[in-house]
Coordinates of C-alpha atoms in Angstrom, one line a residue:
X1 CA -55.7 37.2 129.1
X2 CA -53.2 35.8 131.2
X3 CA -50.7 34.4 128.2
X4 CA -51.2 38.4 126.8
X5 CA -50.0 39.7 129.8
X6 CA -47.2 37.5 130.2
X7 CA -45.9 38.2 126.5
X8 CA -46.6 41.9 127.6
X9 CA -44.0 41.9 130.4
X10 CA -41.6 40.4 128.2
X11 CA -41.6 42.6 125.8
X12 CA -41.4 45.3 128.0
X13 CA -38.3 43.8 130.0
X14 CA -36.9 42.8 126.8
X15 CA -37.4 46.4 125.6
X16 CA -35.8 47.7 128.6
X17 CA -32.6 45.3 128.8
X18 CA -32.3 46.5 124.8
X19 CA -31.9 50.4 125.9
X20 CA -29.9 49.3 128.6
X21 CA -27.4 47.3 126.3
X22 CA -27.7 50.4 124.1
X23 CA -26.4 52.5 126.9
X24 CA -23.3 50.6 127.2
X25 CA -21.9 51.2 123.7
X26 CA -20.8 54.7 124.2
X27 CA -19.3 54.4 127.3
X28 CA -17.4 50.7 126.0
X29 CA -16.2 52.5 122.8
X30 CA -14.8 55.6 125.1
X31 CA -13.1 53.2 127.6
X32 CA -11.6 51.3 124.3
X33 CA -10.3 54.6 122.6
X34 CA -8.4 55.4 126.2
X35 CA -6.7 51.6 126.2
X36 CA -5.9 52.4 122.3
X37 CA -4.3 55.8 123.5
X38 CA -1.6 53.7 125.4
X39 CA 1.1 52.2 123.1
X40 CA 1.5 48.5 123.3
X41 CA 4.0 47.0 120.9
X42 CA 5.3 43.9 121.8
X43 CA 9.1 44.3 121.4
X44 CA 8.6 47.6 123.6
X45 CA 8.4 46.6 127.3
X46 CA 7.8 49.9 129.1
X47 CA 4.8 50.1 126.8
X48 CA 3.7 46.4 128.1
X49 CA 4.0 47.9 132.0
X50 CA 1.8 50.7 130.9
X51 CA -0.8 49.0 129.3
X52 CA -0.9 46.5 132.8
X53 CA -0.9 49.6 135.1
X54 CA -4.3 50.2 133.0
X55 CA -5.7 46.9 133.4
X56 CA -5.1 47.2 136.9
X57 CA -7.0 49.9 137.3
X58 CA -9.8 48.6 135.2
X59 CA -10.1 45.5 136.6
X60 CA -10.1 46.7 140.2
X61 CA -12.2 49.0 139.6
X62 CA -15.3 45.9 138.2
X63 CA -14.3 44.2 141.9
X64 CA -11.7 42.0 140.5
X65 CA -8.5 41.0 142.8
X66 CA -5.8 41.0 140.2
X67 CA -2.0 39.7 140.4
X68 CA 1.1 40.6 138.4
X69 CA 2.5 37.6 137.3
X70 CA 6.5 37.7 136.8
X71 CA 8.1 35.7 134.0
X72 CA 11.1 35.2 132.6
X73 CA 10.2 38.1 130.2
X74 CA 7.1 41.0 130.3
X75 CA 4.8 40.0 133.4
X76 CA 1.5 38.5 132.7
X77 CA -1.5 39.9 134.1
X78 CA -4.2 38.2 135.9
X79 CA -7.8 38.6 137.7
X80 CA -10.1 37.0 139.7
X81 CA -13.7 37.4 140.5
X82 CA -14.5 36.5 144.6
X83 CA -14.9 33.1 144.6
X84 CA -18.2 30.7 144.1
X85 CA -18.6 28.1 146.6
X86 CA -18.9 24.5 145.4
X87 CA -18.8 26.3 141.5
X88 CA -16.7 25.2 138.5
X89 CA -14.1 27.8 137.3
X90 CA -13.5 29.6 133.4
X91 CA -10.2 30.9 132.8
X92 CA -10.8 33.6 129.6
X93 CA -7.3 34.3 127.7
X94 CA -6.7 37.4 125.8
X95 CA -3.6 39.4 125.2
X96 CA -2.7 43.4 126.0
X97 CA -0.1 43.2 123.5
X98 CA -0.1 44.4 119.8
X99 CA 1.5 44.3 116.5
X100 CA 4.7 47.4 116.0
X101 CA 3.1 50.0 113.5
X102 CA 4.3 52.1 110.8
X103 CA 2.4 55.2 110.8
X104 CA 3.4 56.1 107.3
X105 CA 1.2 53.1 105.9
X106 CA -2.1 54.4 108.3
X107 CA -4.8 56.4 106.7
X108 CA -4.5 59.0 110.1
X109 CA -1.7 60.7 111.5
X110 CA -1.4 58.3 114.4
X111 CA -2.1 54.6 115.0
X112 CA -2.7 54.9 118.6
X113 CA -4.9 58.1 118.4
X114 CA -8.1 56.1 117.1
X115 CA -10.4 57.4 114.6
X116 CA -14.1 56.9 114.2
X117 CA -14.8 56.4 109.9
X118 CA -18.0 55.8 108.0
X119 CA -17.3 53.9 104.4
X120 CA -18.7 55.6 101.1
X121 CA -18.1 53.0 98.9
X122 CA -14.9 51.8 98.7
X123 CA -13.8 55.1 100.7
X124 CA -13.8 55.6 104.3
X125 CA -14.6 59.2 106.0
X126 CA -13.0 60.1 109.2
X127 CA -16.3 61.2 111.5
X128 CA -16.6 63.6 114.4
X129 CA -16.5 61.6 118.1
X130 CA -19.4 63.4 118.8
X131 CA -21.6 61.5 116.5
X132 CA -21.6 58.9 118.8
X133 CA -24.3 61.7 121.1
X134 CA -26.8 60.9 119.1
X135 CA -27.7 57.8 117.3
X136 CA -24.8 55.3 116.7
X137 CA -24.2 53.5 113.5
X138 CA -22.9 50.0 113.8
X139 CA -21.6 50.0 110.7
X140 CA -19.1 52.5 111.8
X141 CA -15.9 51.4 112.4
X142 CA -12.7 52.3 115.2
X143 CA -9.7 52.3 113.5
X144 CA -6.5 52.4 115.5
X145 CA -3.8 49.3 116.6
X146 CA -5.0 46.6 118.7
X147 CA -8.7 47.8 118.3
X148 CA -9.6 43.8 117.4
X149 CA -6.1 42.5 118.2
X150 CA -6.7 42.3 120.7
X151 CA -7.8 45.1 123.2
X152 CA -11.6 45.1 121.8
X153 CA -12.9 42.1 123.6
X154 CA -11.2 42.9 126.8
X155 CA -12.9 46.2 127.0
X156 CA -15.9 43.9 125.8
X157 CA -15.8 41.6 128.8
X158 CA -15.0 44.4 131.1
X159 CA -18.6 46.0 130.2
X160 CA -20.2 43.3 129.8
X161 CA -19.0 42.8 133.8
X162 CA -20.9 46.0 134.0
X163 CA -24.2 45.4 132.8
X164 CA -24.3 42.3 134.9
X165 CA -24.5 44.3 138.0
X166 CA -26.8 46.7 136.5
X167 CA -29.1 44.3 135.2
X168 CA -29.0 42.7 139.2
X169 CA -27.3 39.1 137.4
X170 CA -25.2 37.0 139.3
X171 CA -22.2 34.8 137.7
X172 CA -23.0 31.5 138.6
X173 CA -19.5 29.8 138.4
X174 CA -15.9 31.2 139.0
X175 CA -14.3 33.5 136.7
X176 CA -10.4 33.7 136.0
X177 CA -9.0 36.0 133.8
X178 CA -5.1 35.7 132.1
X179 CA -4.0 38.1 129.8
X180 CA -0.7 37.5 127.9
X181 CA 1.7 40.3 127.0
X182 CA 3.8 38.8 124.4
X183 CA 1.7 36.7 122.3
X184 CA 2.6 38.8 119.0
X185 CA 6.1 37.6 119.6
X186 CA 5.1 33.8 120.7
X187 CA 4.5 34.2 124.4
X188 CA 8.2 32.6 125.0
X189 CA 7.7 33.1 129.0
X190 CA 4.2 31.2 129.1
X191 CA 4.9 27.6 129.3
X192 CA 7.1 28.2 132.4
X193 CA 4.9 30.7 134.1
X194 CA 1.8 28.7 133.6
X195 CA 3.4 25.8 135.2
X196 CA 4.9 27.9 138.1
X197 CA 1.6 29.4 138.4
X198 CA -0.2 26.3 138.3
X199 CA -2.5 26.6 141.6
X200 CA -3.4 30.2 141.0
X201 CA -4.5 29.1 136.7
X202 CA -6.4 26.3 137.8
X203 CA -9.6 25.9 136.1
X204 CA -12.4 23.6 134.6
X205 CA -12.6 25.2 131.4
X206 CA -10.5 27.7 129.1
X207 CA -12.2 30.5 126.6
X208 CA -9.8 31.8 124.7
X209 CA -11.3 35.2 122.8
X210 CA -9.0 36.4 120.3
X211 CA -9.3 36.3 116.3
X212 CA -12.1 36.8 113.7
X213 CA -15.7 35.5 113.2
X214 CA -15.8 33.6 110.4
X215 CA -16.2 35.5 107.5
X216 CA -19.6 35.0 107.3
X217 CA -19.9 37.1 109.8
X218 CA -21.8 34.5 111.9
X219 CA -21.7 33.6 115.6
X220 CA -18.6 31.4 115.6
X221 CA -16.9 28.8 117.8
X222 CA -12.9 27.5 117.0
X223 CA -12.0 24.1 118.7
X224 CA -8.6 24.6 118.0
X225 CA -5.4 25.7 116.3
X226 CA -2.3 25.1 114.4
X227 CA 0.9 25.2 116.0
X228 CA 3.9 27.0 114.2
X229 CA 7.2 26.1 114.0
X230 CA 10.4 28.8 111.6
X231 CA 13.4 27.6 110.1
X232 CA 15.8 29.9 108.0
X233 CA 17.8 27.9 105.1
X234 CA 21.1 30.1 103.8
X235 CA 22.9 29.0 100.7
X236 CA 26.5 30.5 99.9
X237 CA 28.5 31.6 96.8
X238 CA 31.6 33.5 96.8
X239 CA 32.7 35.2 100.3
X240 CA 31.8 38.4 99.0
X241 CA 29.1 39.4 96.4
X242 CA 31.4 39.7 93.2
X243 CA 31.2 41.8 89.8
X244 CA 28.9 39.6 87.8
X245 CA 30.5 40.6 84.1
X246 CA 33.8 39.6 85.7
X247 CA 32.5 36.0 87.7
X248 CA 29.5 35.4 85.7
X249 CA 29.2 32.0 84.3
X250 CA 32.2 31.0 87.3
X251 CA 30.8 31.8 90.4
X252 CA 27.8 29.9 92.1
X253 CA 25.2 32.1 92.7
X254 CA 23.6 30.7 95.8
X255 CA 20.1 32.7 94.9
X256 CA 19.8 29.5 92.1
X257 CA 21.2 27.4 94.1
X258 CA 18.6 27.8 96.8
X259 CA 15.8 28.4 94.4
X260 CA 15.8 24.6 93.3
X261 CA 16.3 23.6 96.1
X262 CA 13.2 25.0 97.4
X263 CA 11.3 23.7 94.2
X264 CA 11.9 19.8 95.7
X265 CA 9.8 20.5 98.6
X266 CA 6.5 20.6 97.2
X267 CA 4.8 19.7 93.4
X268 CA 3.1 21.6 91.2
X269 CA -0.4 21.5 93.2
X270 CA 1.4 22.9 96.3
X271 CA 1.6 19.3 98.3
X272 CA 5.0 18.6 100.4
X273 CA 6.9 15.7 98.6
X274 CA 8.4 14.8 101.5
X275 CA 8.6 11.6 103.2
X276 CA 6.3 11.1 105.9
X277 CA 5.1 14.6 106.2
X278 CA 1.7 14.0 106.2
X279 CA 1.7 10.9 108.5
X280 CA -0.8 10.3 110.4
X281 CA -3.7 12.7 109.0
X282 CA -7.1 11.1 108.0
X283 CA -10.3 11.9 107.8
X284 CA -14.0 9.4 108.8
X285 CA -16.7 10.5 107.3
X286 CA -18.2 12.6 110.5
X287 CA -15.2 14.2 110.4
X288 CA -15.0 15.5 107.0
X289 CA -19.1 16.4 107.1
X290 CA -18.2 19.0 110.0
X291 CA -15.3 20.4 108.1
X292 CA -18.1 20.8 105.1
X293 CA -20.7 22.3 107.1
X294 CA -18.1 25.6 107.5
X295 CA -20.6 27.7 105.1
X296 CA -17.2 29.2 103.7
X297 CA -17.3 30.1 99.7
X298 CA -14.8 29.3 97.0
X299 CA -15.6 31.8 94.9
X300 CA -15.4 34.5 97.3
X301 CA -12.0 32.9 98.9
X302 CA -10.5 32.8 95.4
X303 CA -11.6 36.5 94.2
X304 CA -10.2 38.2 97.7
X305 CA -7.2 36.1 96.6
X306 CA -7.4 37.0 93.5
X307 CA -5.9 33.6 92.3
X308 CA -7.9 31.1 89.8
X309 CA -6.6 27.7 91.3
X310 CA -5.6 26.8 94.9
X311 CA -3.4 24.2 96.2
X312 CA -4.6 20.8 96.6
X313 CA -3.7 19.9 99.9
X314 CA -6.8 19.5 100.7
X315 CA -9.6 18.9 98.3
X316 CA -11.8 22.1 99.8
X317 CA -10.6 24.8 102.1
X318 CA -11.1 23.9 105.6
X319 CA -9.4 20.5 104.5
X320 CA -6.8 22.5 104.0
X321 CA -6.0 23.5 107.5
X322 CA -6.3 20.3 108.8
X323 CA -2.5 19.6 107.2
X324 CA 0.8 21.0 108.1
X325 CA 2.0 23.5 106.1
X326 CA 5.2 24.9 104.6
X327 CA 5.4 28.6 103.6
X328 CA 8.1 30.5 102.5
X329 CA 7.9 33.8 104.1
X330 CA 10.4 35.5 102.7
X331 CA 13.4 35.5 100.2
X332 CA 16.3 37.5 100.5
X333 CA 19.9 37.6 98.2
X334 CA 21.8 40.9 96.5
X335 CA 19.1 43.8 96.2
X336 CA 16.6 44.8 93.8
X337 CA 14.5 47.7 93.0
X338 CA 16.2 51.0 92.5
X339 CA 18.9 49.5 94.8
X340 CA 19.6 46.3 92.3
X341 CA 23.5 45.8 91.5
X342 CA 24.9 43.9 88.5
X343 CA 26.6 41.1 91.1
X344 CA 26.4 37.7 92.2
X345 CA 25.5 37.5 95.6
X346 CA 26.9 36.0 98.7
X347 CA 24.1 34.4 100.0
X348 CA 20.6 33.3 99.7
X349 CA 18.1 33.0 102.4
X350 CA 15.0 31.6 102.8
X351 CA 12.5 32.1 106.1
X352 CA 10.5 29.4 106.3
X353 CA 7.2 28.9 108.8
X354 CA 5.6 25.6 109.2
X355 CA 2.3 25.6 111.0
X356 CA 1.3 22.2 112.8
X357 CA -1.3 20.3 113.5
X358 CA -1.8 17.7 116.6
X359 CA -1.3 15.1 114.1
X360 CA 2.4 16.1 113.9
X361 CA 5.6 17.2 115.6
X362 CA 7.3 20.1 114.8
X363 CA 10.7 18.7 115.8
X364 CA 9.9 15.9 113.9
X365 CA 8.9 17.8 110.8
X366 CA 12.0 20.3 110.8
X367 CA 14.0 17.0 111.0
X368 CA 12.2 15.5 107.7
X369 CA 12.8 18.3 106.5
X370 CA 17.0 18.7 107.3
X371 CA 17.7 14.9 106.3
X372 CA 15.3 15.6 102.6
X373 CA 17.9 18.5 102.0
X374 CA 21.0 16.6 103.2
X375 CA 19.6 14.0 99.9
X376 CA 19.8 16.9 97.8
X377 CA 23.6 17.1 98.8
X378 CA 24.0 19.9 100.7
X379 CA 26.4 20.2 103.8
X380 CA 24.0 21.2 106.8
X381 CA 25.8 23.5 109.4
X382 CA 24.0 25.9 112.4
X383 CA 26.5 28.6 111.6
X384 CA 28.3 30.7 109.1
X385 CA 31.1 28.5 107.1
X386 CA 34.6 28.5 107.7
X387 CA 36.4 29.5 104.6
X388 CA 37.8 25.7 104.7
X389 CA 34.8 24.4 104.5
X390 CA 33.9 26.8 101.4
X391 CA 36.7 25.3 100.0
X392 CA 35.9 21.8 100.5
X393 CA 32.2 21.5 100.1
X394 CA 30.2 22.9 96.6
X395 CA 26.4 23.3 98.4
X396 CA 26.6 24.8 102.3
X397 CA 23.3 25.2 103.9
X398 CA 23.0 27.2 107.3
X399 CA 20.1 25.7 108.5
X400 CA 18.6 27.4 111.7
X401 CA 15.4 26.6 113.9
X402 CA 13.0 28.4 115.8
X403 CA 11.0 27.7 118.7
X404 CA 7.6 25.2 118.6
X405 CA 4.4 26.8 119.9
X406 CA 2.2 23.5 119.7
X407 CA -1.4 23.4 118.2
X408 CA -4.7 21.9 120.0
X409 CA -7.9 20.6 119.3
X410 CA -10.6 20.2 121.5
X411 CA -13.4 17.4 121.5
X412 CA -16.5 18.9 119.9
X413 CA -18.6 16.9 121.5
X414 CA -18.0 17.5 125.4
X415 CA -20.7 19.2 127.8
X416 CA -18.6 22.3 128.0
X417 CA -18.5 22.7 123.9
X418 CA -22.4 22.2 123.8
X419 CA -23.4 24.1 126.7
X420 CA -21.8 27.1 124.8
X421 CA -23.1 25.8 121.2
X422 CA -26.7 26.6 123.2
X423 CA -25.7 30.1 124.5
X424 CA -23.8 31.1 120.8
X425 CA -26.9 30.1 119.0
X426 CA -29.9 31.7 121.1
X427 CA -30.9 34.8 118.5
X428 CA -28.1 34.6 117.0
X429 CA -29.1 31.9 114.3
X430 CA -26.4 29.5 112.5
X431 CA -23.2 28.4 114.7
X432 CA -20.4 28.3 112.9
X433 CA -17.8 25.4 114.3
X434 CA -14.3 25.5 113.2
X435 CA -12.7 21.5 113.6
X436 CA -9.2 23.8 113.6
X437 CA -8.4 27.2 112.5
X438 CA -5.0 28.1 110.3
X439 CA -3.7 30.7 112.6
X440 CA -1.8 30.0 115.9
X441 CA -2.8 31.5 119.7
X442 CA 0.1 30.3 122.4
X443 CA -2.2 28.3 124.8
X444 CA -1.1 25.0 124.3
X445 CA 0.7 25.7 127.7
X446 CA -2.8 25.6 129.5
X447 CA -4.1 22.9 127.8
X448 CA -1.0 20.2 128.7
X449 CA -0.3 22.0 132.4
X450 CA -3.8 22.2 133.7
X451 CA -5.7 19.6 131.7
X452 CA -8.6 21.7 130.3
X453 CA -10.5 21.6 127.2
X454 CA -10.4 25.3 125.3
X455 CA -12.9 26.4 122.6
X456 CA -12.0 30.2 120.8
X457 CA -14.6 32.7 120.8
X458 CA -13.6 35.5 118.5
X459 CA -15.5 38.5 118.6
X460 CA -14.1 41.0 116.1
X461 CA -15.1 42.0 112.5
X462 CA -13.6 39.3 109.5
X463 CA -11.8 42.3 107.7
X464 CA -10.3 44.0 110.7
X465 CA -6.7 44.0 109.3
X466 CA -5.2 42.9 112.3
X467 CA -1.4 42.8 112.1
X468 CA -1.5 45.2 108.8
X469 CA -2.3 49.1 108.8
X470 CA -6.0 50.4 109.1
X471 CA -6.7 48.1 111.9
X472 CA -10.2 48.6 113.0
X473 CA -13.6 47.0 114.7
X474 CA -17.0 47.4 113.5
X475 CA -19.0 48.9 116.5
X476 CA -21.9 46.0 115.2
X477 CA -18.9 43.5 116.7
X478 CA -18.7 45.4 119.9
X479 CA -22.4 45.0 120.4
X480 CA -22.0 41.3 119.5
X481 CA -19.0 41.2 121.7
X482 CA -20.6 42.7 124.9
X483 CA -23.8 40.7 124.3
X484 CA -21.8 37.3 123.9
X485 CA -19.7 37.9 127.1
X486 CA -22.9 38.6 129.3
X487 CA -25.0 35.9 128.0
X488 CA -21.8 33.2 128.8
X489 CA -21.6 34.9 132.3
X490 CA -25.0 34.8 133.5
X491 CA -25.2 31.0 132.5
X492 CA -25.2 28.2 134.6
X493 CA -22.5 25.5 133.4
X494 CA -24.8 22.6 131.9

């Protein structure tokens, strides 16, 4: 009778907390579509000062004391919860910044005025807001810029802060919050600011929640990422593009000339044939049976591709990531299109990334790199060519470099990693754990300045198109997202 009653008042209060959670999807989604509302493009700094006059608000408003952090370029913004006596502290990383738009490529008149849609098929149907009064769909998605890149999980946490104190919960450790305002341009300002800030960043763990779930769609924890390093490579002909029936077969056109030189890089199964650029990288066999259990699928990877054979890199997917790569990003020489010109152009270019991985050094890689192409026999100069120097030398290569954001990866095995293995899994089923994920998030900075560990906890929908038009989050990831944020916060640390 006893056991009965007991699984009777569980039910009931697990009922209860279920309504409650319910409750807090409306007001979460209206919240988000006001922080949409407010444009936030990165290269646009009187949008950044908007978005933090928001936050401030927000944030004050949940009991929060927060602090504008100056930096040598848009101020940071950060929060902190009343301290915990004697408690161990989380900083949680996200960023207020997004991606520039152009609303001609959006399926809605504007990018920042977010839309609610329902998908028929392969089509999607703009819905009323006032669907949301009665039952709400989770397949139903928000579509508008920064909805999962990254303003969705701050308005996540913030209500998930919510039903804390309506559910009577208390946060058992201290809570730090940082969020950047120019990480879609590389968070330039960071490393300096986190070190001039170190006292008031200091922390036992770091969460960082930005990105996608796996595309799975299951509960997912990232213990790191690849760095990125740019290069541009220029290649020169004659000083001005020139008639090609007249210079044909006379002039160099530097578009060939910089094509085959980009062929030396890599073979014919897409692996850098450069010397030394995949020192240090190997695999035991613990290693390489994590990296396996990723339940990711070939053929699905290779039909959204659209591609029948990958590279070889590595011999499956998530090996793959574990290398550095090099990616042409883009190619530019003459015109083409309806703007093509029967010449020979001037120059050639090539923008290059290279994303890294602890393993290796992006100075170090750029430099492999510079010294292969010197073998080829180019002449390597940081600058446009004096016409003597045209004069002198057949092959000229501009070679310029961009700025390192560094890569991490965190120990999978440390207290802090399982204690939130335990919380991820609990009704959730399968964890997914990612060794290293390809895509880069500017935190190295915390990592090497206040010697923490940091594990990713992405919240947002796989096919968000973050970055691209028709951004959007499911309303099923906001309910995951509000849910994962309470259950970390009402958690004693293990």
């Amino acid at each position: 009778m006893k056991n009965r009653i007991l699984i009777f008042f569980v039910c009931i209060s697990t009922t209860l907390f279920s309504q409650n959670f319910e409750q807090k999807l409306k007001p979460t989604i209206t919240e988000l579509r006001d922080f949409i509302s407010i444009p936030n493009d990165a290269l646009n700094g009187n949008d950044i000062l908007k978005n933090i006059e928001w936050l401030d608000t927000k944030f004050k408003a949940r009991g929060f004391k927060t602090t504008i952090i100056k930096t040598e370029g848009q101020p940071l913004f950060f929060a902190e919860l009343p301290k915990v006596a004697n408690a161990k502290t989380i900083l949680f990383y996200m960023h207020l910044d997004g991606q520039a738009v152009d609303p001609s490529k959006w399926k809605q008149e504007d990018p920042y005025n977010s839309v609610l849609k329902k998908q028929h098929g392969d089509a999607w149907e703009i819905i009323d807001w006032s669907s949301l009064d009665t039952k709400i769909d989770e397949n139903w998605r928000i579509f508008g810029r920064s909805t999962s890149d990254d303003k969705g999980p701050i308005v996540m946490f913030l209500n998930a802060i919510d039903l804390l104190k309506e559910n009577n919960k208390t946060i058992p450790f201290n809570v730090k919050v940082i969020l950047d305002s120019e990480e879609e341009k590389g968070s330039k300002p960071l490393p300096k600011a986190v070190k001039e800030y170190r006292d008031l960043l200091s922390a036992d763990f770091l969460i960082i929640n930005d990105g996608p779930l796996h595309v799975s769609g299951k509960p997912t924890l990232v213990f790191g990422c690849r760095g990125i390093t740019t290069i541009n490579l220029t290649t020169y002909g004659p000083i001005k593009p020139q008639h090609s029936g007249h210079y044909g077969n006379y002039a160099p056109n530097p578009g060939f000339m910089l094509s085959k030189l980009l062929a030396t890089f890599k073979d014919d199964h897409g692996k850098v044939v450069i010397k030394g650029y995949y020192d240090g990288i190997s695999f035991d066999k613990k290693t390489k049976a994590i990296l396996r259990n990723v339940p990711d699928n070939r053929s699905q990877i290779l039909a959204n591709l659209a591609i029948k054979t990958p590279e070889t890199v590595g011999s499956f997917y998530q090996e793959s990531l574990q290398y550095p790569s090099l990616n042409i990003r883009g190619l530019s020489s003459g015109w083409v299109g309806n703007k093509a010109r029967t010449i020979i152009p001037a120059t050639a270019t090539a923008a290059i990334d290279i994303r890294l991985v602890p393993e290796s050094d992006g100075a170090r890689l750029k430099n492999l790199i510079k010294q292969h192409i010197k073998k080829q026999g180019f002449y390597i100069i940081d600058r446009e060519p004096t016409k003597e120097e045209r004069m002198r030398y057949d092959k000229i290569l501009k070679f310029e470099s961009g700025s390192i954001t560094n890569p991490f990866r965190t120990d999978m095995n440390l207290p802090f990693a399982r204690w939130l293995g335990n919380i991820m899994k609990t009704g959730n089923g399968r964890l997914v754990k990612i060794r290293i994920m390809g895509g880069t998030v500017p935190i190295s900075s915390f990592i090497n300045e206040l010697n923490i560990p940091a594990i990713i906890i992405p919240m947002v929908n796989p096919d968000n198109n973050q970055h691209s038009p028709n951004e959007n989050l499911k309303i099923k990831n906001i309910k995951y997202g509000i849910q994962t944020f309470y259950n970390i916060l009402k958690t004693p640390l293990g």
